[in-house]
Amino acid sequence: MIGLGIARRAAPDPLYQLTHRPASYLRELWGANRSVGSLARLLGRPRSEIAGYFRTLLTTDAFYSRIAESEARLRATGGGGTSPGGRADSSSEILYILVRVQRPETVVETGVALGYSSAYILQALHDNGTGTLYSIDLPTTDPEGRVNADGVRDRVHVRSASETGAVIPEDLRGRWRLTLGPSNPLLAQLFESLGPIDVFFHDSEHSYENMLWEYRQAWPRLRPGGLLLSDDVQWNRSFPEFSASVGAPAFRWFGAQGHRGAIRKPVGPA
Ligand SMILES: C[S@@+](CC[C@H](N)C(=O)[O-])C[C@H]1O[C@@H](n2cnc3c(N)ncnc32)[C@H](O)[C@@H]1O
Protein backbone atom coordinates (compact mmCIF):
# COMPACT_ATOMS: atom_id res chain seq x y z
CA MET A 1 0.00 0.00 0.00
CA ILE A 2 2.80 2.36 0.91
CA GLY A 3 4.42 1.62 -2.40
CA LEU A 4 1.21 2.45 -4.22
CA GLY A 5 0.94 5.74 -2.34
CA ILE A 6 4.45 6.70 -3.38
CA ALA A 7 3.71 5.70 -6.96
CA ARG A 8 0.66 7.96 -6.97
CA ARG A 9 2.61 10.93 -5.61
CA ALA A 10 5.29 10.32 -8.21
CA ALA A 11 2.78 10.48 -11.10
CA PRO A 12 3.11 13.60 -13.32
CA ASP A 13 1.59 16.54 -11.57
CA PRO A 14 0.67 19.77 -13.41
CA LEU A 15 2.45 21.97 -10.89
CA TYR A 16 5.48 19.68 -11.09
CA GLN A 17 5.46 20.18 -14.87
CA LEU A 18 5.23 23.94 -14.44
CA THR A 19 8.16 24.11 -12.09
CA HIS A 20 10.22 22.27 -14.70
CA ARG A 21 9.66 24.94 -17.30
CA PRO A 22 12.47 27.41 -18.11
CA ALA A 23 13.12 30.20 -15.60
CA SER A 24 12.19 32.80 -18.25
CA TYR A 25 8.73 31.25 -18.52
CA LEU A 26 8.29 31.24 -14.75
CA ARG A 27 9.33 34.91 -14.55
CA GLU A 28 6.69 35.72 -17.18
CA LEU A 29 4.12 33.70 -15.33
CA TRP A 30 4.86 35.64 -12.19
CA GLY A 31 4.34 38.84 -14.18
CA ALA A 32 1.00 37.56 -15.42
CA ASN A 33 0.04 36.60 -11.88
CA ARG A 34 0.73 40.16 -10.76
CA SER A 35 -1.68 41.35 -13.48
CA VAL A 36 -4.60 39.73 -11.66
CA GLY A 37 -5.47 42.98 -9.86
CA SER A 38 -5.35 45.06 -13.06
CA LEU A 39 -7.46 42.50 -14.90
CA ALA A 40 -10.01 42.50 -12.10
CA ARG A 41 -10.28 46.30 -12.41
CA LEU A 42 -10.53 46.23 -16.23
CA LEU A 43 -13.27 43.62 -16.15
CA GLY A 44 -15.03 44.89 -13.03
CA ARG A 45 -14.83 41.44 -11.45
CA PRO A 46 -13.55 40.18 -8.11
CA ARG A 47 -9.84 39.35 -7.88
CA SER A 48 -10.74 35.92 -6.56
CA GLU A 49 -12.62 35.07 -9.77
CA ILE A 50 -9.69 36.11 -11.98
CA ALA A 51 -7.21 34.24 -9.78
CA GLY A 52 -9.50 31.18 -9.86
CA TYR A 53 -9.45 31.00 -13.68
CA PHE A 54 -5.69 31.45 -13.64
CA ARG A 55 -5.33 28.57 -11.20
CA THR A 56 -7.71 26.39 -13.22
CA LEU A 57 -5.61 26.76 -16.34
CA LEU A 58 -2.32 26.19 -14.57
CA THR A 59 -3.63 22.98 -13.07
CA THR A 60 -5.35 21.81 -16.26
CA ASP A 61 -2.72 19.20 -16.86
CA ALA A 62 -4.39 18.03 -20.02
CA PHE A 63 -4.01 21.40 -21.76
CA TYR A 64 -0.24 21.79 -21.44
CA SER A 65 0.52 18.15 -22.04
CA ARG A 66 -1.62 18.03 -25.19
CA ILE A 67 0.11 21.14 -26.56
CA ALA A 68 3.44 19.47 -25.76
CA GLU A 69 2.30 16.35 -27.64
CA SER A 70 1.40 18.41 -30.72
CA GLU A 71 4.79 20.16 -30.53
CA ALA A 72 6.56 16.80 -30.27
CA ARG A 73 4.69 15.57 -33.36
CA LEU A 74 5.78 18.69 -35.26
CA ARG A 75 9.39 18.35 -34.10
CA ALA A 76 9.43 14.71 -35.18
CA THR A 77 8.86 15.87 -38.75
CA GLY A 78 11.33 18.75 -38.52
CA GLY A 79 8.75 21.47 -37.78
CA GLY A 80 7.60 23.38 -34.75
CA GLY A 81 10.66 25.29 -33.64
CA THR A 82 10.88 26.93 -37.05
CA SER A 83 8.37 29.48 -35.84
CA PRO A 84 10.16 31.96 -33.57
CA GLY A 85 6.91 33.61 -32.51
CA GLY A 86 3.62 32.41 -31.15
CA ARG A 87 4.83 29.70 -28.78
CA ALA A 88 2.98 29.20 -25.53
CA ASP A 89 3.77 32.07 -23.18
CA SER A 90 2.24 33.58 -20.09
CA SER A 91 0.56 36.42 -21.96
CA SER A 92 -1.65 33.74 -23.48
CA GLU A 93 -2.70 32.72 -19.98
CA ILE A 94 -4.26 36.17 -19.74
CA LEU A 95 -6.01 35.54 -23.06
CA TYR A 96 -7.48 32.43 -21.45
CA ILE A 97 -8.65 34.38 -18.38
CA LEU A 98 -10.26 37.11 -20.48
CA VAL A 99 -12.25 34.54 -22.44
CA ARG A 100 -13.29 32.74 -19.24
CA VAL A 101 -14.54 35.97 -17.70
CA GLN A 102 -16.26 37.20 -20.83
CA ARG A 103 -18.06 33.87 -21.52
CA PRO A 104 -18.30 34.81 -25.22
CA GLU A 105 -20.56 33.15 -27.77
CA THR A 106 -18.50 34.56 -30.64
CA VAL A 107 -14.76 35.19 -30.73
CA VAL A 108 -12.96 36.38 -33.88
CA GLU A 109 -9.17 36.31 -34.27
CA THR A 110 -6.83 37.20 -37.10
CA GLY A 111 -3.41 35.50 -37.25
CA VAL A 112 -3.11 31.84 -36.29
CA ALA A 113 0.30 30.43 -37.40
CA LEU A 114 0.78 27.22 -35.38
CA GLY A 115 -2.27 28.10 -33.28
CA TYR A 116 -1.08 28.83 -29.73
CA SER A 117 -3.43 31.75 -29.13
CA SER A 118 -6.25 29.78 -30.79
CA ALA A 119 -5.57 26.84 -28.46
CA TYR A 120 -5.81 29.00 -25.32
CA ILE A 121 -9.01 30.63 -26.56
CA LEU A 122 -10.50 27.25 -27.50
CA GLN A 123 -9.56 25.77 -24.11
CA ALA A 124 -11.36 28.71 -22.43
CA LEU A 125 -14.46 28.18 -24.63
CA HIS A 126 -14.35 24.49 -23.79
CA ASP A 127 -14.11 25.23 -20.06
CA ASN A 128 -16.98 27.74 -20.39
CA GLY A 129 -19.00 25.08 -22.22
CA THR A 130 -20.08 27.55 -24.90
CA GLY A 131 -18.84 29.67 -27.81
CA THR A 132 -17.19 29.48 -31.23
CA LEU A 133 -13.83 30.83 -32.41
CA TYR A 134 -13.62 32.17 -35.97
CA SER A 135 -10.02 32.54 -37.13
CA ILE A 136 -8.58 34.10 -40.27
CA ASP A 137 -4.99 33.49 -41.36
CA LEU A 138 -2.95 34.14 -44.47
CA PRO A 139 -0.24 31.49 -43.98
CA THR A 140 3.36 32.62 -44.39
CA THR A 141 5.32 29.67 -45.78
CA ASP A 142 8.54 31.50 -46.61
CA PRO A 143 11.11 30.63 -43.87
CA GLU A 144 12.27 34.25 -44.04
CA GLY A 145 8.79 35.39 -43.07
CA ARG A 146 6.95 38.30 -44.65
CA VAL A 147 7.66 42.04 -44.85
CA ASN A 148 4.60 44.08 -43.91
CA ALA A 149 3.27 47.33 -45.38
CA ASP A 150 5.53 49.33 -42.99
CA GLY A 151 8.63 47.50 -44.23
CA VAL A 152 8.95 45.43 -41.02
CA ARG A 153 9.68 41.71 -41.31
CA ASP A 154 7.58 39.22 -39.32
CA ARG A 155 9.47 35.93 -39.30
CA VAL A 156 6.62 33.77 -38.02
CA HIS A 157 5.87 31.07 -40.56
CA VAL A 158 4.58 27.55 -41.07
CA ARG A 159 5.94 24.93 -43.46
CA SER A 160 2.68 24.64 -45.38
CA ALA A 161 -0.81 26.10 -45.18
CA SER A 162 -2.07 22.80 -43.74
CA GLU A 163 0.19 23.31 -40.71
CA THR A 164 -1.89 26.35 -39.68
CA GLY A 165 -3.19 25.65 -36.17
CA ALA A 166 -1.10 22.47 -35.87
CA VAL A 167 -0.66 22.71 -32.09
CA ILE A 168 -4.40 22.93 -31.37
CA PRO A 169 -5.46 19.72 -29.59
CA GLU A 170 -7.89 17.64 -31.68
CA ASP A 171 -10.65 17.62 -29.10
CA LEU A 172 -10.79 21.45 -28.99
CA ARG A 173 -11.35 21.83 -32.72
CA GLY A 174 -15.12 21.32 -32.68
CA ARG A 175 -15.56 24.99 -31.72
CA TRP A 176 -13.10 26.28 -34.35
CA ARG A 177 -13.87 27.74 -37.80
CA LEU A 178 -10.75 28.63 -39.83
CA THR A 179 -10.71 30.68 -43.04
CA LEU A 180 -7.44 31.05 -44.97
CA GLY A 181 -6.65 34.30 -46.78
CA PRO A 182 -5.89 37.98 -46.10
CA SER A 183 -7.77 39.56 -43.20
CA ASN A 184 -8.56 42.46 -45.50
CA PRO A 185 -11.16 41.83 -46.92
CA LEU A 186 -12.00 38.46 -45.25
CA LEU A 187 -12.61 40.03 -41.84
CA ALA A 188 -15.24 42.41 -43.24
CA GLN A 189 -16.89 39.48 -45.06
CA LEU A 190 -16.91 37.37 -41.90
CA PHE A 191 -18.51 40.18 -39.89
CA GLU A 192 -21.25 40.42 -42.55
CA SER A 193 -22.16 36.81 -41.78
CA LEU A 194 -22.04 37.08 -37.97
CA GLY A 195 -24.21 38.89 -35.46
CA PRO A 196 -22.59 40.98 -32.70
CA ILE A 197 -19.33 39.54 -31.46
CA ASP A 198 -18.03 39.34 -27.88
CA VAL A 199 -14.24 39.26 -28.33
CA PHE A 200 -11.94 40.29 -31.17
CA PHE A 201 -8.21 39.44 -31.15
CA HIS A 202 -5.79 40.90 -33.71
CA ASP A 203 -2.55 39.02 -34.37
CA SER A 204 -2.13 39.05 -38.17
CA GLU A 205 -0.13 41.68 -40.10
CA HIS A 206 1.12 44.27 -37.63
CA SER A 207 1.34 47.21 -40.00
CA TYR A 208 -0.14 50.50 -38.81
CA GLU A 209 -2.69 50.52 -41.61
CA ASN A 210 -3.80 46.90 -41.18
CA MET A 211 -4.05 47.05 -37.38
CA LEU A 212 -6.12 50.22 -37.50
CA TRP A 213 -8.28 48.77 -40.29
CA GLU A 214 -8.99 45.61 -38.28
CA TYR A 215 -9.73 47.53 -35.05
CA ARG A 216 -12.12 49.81 -36.95
CA GLN A 217 -13.85 46.82 -38.54
CA ALA A 218 -14.22 45.03 -35.21
CA TRP A 219 -15.28 47.87 -32.90
CA PRO A 220 -18.81 48.46 -34.30
CA ARG A 221 -19.37 44.68 -34.32
CA LEU A 222 -18.49 44.28 -30.63
CA ARG A 223 -21.41 44.18 -28.27
CA PRO A 224 -21.30 46.66 -25.34
CA GLY A 225 -18.93 45.25 -22.73
CA GLY A 226 -17.12 43.26 -25.45
CA LEU A 227 -13.33 43.14 -25.66
CA LEU A 228 -11.00 44.27 -28.43
CA LEU A 229 -7.66 42.53 -27.91
CA SER A 230 -4.44 42.97 -29.84
CA ASP A 231 -1.03 41.38 -29.88
CA ASP A 232 2.18 43.33 -30.53
CA VAL A 233 0.72 46.74 -29.75
CA GLN A 234 4.27 48.10 -29.45
CA TRP A 235 4.90 47.73 -33.20
CA ASN A 236 3.35 51.13 -34.03
CA ARG A 237 0.96 53.81 -32.72
CA SER A 238 -2.27 52.22 -33.98
CA PHE A 239 -3.42 50.75 -30.65
CA PRO A 240 -3.05 53.84 -28.42
CA GLU A 241 -4.43 56.02 -31.21
CA PHE A 242 -7.43 53.76 -31.63
CA SER A 243 -8.01 53.56 -27.88
CA ALA A 244 -7.98 57.38 -27.66
CA SER A 245 -10.28 57.71 -30.68
CA VAL A 246 -13.00 55.57 -29.07
CA GLY A 247 -12.48 57.15 -25.64
CA ALA A 248 -12.05 53.79 -23.90
CA PRO A 249 -9.12 53.03 -21.58
CA ALA A 250 -6.67 50.34 -22.61
CA PHE A 251 -5.04 47.66 -20.50
CA ARG A 252 -1.65 46.31 -21.54
CA TRP A 253 0.20 43.22 -20.53
CA PHE A 254 3.65 42.03 -21.39
CA GLY A 255 4.87 38.68 -22.67
CA ALA A 256 8.31 37.52 -23.74
CA GLN A 257 7.44 38.24 -27.35
CA GLY A 258 5.52 41.47 -27.24
CA HIS A 259 2.91 43.57 -25.60
CA ARG A 260 -0.75 42.74 -25.73
CA GLY A 261 -3.56 45.21 -25.24
CA ALA A 262 -7.23 45.09 -24.34
CA ILE A 263 -9.95 47.71 -24.73
CA ARG A 264 -13.38 47.13 -23.24
CA LYS A 265 -16.29 48.60 -25.16
CA PRO A 266 -18.28 50.79 -22.80
CA VAL A 267 -21.66 49.55 -21.66
CA GLY A 268 -24.44 52.06 -22.23
CA PRO A 269 -24.46 55.09 -24.57
CA ALA A 270 -20.96 55.61 -26.00
C1 LIG B 1 2.21 36.39 -35.14
S1 LIG B 1 1.54 35.11 -36.12
C2 LIG B 1 0.13 34.60 -35.22
C3 LIG B 1 0.49 33.91 -33.93
C4 LIG B 1 -0.69 33.33 -33.19
N1 LIG B 1 -1.74 34.29 -32.95
C5 LIG B 1 -0.22 32.76 -31.86
O1 LIG B 1 -0.33 33.45 -30.82
O2 LIG B 1 0.25 31.64 -31.85
C6 LIG B 1 0.86 36.04 -37.43
C7 LIG B 1 0.08 35.22 -38.44
O3 LIG B 1 -0.67 36.11 -39.27
C8 LIG B 1 -0.51 35.72 -40.63
N2 LIG B 1 -0.73 36.90 -41.46
C9 LIG B 1 0.20 37.80 -41.91
N3 LIG B 1 -0.41 38.73 -42.66
C10 LIG B 1 -1.73 38.44 -42.67
C11 LIG B 1 -2.87 39.04 -43.26
N4 LIG B 1 -2.77 40.15 -44.01
N5 LIG B 1 -4.08 38.47 -43.05
C12 LIG B 1 -4.20 37.36 -42.29
N6 LIG B 1 -3.14 36.73 -41.71
C13 LIG B 1 -1.93 37.27 -41.90
C14 LIG B 1 0.90 35.16 -40.68
O4 LIG B 1 1.11 34.34 -41.79
C15 LIG B 1 0.96 34.40 -39.36
O5 LIG B 1 0.43 33.11 -39.52
Short mmCIF file of C-alpha atoms and ligand atoms in Angstrom, two decimals, residues 85-87 89 92 95 109-118 136-141 146 154 156-158 164 167 181-184 201-206 210 214 231-232 260, ligand 1:
data_model
loop_
_atom_site.label_atom_id
_atom_site.label_comp_id
_atom_site.label_asym_id
_atom_site.label_seq_id
_atom_site.Cartn_x
_atom_site.Cartn_y
_atom_site.Cartn_z
CA GLY A 85 6.91 33.61 -32.51
CA GLY A 86 3.62 32.41 -31.15
CA ARG A 87 4.83 29.70 -28.78
CA ASP A 89 3.77 32.07 -23.18
CA SER A 92 -1.65 33.74 -23.48
CA LEU A 95 -6.01 35.54 -23.06
CA GLU A 109 -9.17 36.31 -34.27
CA THR A 110 -6.83 37.20 -37.10
CA GLY A 111 -3.41 35.50 -37.25
CA VAL A 112 -3.11 31.84 -36.29
CA ALA A 113 0.30 30.43 -37.40
CA LEU A 114 0.78 27.22 -35.38
CA GLY A 115 -2.27 28.10 -33.28
CA TYR A 116 -1.08 28.83 -29.73
CA SER A 117 -3.43 31.75 -29.13
CA SER A 118 -6.25 29.78 -30.79
CA ILE A 136 -8.58 34.10 -40.27
CA ASP A 137 -4.99 33.49 -41.36
CA LEU A 138 -2.95 34.14 -44.47
CA PRO A 139 -0.24 31.49 -43.98
CA THR A 140 3.36 32.62 -44.39
CA THR A 141 5.32 29.67 -45.78
CA ARG A 146 6.95 38.30 -44.65
CA ASP A 154 7.58 39.22 -39.32
CA VAL A 156 6.62 33.77 -38.02
CA HIS A 157 5.87 31.07 -40.56
CA VAL A 158 4.58 27.55 -41.07
CA THR A 164 -1.89 26.35 -39.68
CA VAL A 167 -0.66 22.71 -32.09
CA GLY A 181 -6.65 34.30 -46.78
CA PRO A 182 -5.89 37.98 -46.10
CA SER A 183 -7.77 39.56 -43.20
CA ASN A 184 -8.56 42.46 -45.50
CA PHE A 201 -8.21 39.44 -31.15
CA HIS A 202 -5.79 40.90 -33.71
CA ASP A 203 -2.55 39.02 -34.37
CA SER A 204 -2.13 39.05 -38.17
CA GLU A 205 -0.13 41.68 -40.10
CA HIS A 206 1.12 44.27 -37.63
CA ASN A 210 -3.80 46.90 -41.18
CA GLU A 214 -8.99 45.61 -38.28
CA ASP A 231 -1.03 41.38 -29.88
CA ASP A 232 2.18 43.33 -30.53
CA ARG A 260 -0.75 42.74 -25.73
C1 LIG B 1 2.21 36.39 -35.14
S1 LIG B 1 1.54 35.11 -36.12
C2 LIG B 1 0.13 34.60 -35.22
C3 LIG B 1 0.49 33.91 -33.93
C4 LIG B 1 -0.69 33.33 -33.19
N1 LIG B 1 -1.74 34.29 -32.95
C5 LIG B 1 -0.22 32.76 -31.86
O1 LIG B 1 -0.33 33.45 -30.82
O2 LIG B 1 0.25 31.64 -31.85
C6 LIG B 1 0.86 36.04 -37.43
C7 LIG B 1 0.08 35.22 -38.44
O3 LIG B 1 -0.67 36.11 -39.27
C8 LIG B 1 -0.51 35.72 -40.63
N2 LIG B 1 -0.73 36.90 -41.46
C9 LIG B 1 0.20 37.80 -41.91
N3 LIG B 1 -0.41 38.73 -42.66
C10 LIG B 1 -1.73 38.44 -42.67
C11 LIG B 1 -2.87 39.04 -43.26
N4 LIG B 1 -2.77 40.15 -44.01
N5 LIG B 1 -4.08 38.47 -43.05
C12 LIG B 1 -4.20 37.36 -42.29
N6 LIG B 1 -3.14 36.73 -41.71
C13 LIG B 1 -1.93 37.27 -41.90
C14 LIG B 1 0.90 35.16 -40.68
O4 LIG B 1 1.11 34.34 -41.79
C15 LIG B 1 0.96 34.40 -39.36
O5 LIG B 1 0.43 33.11 -39.52
#
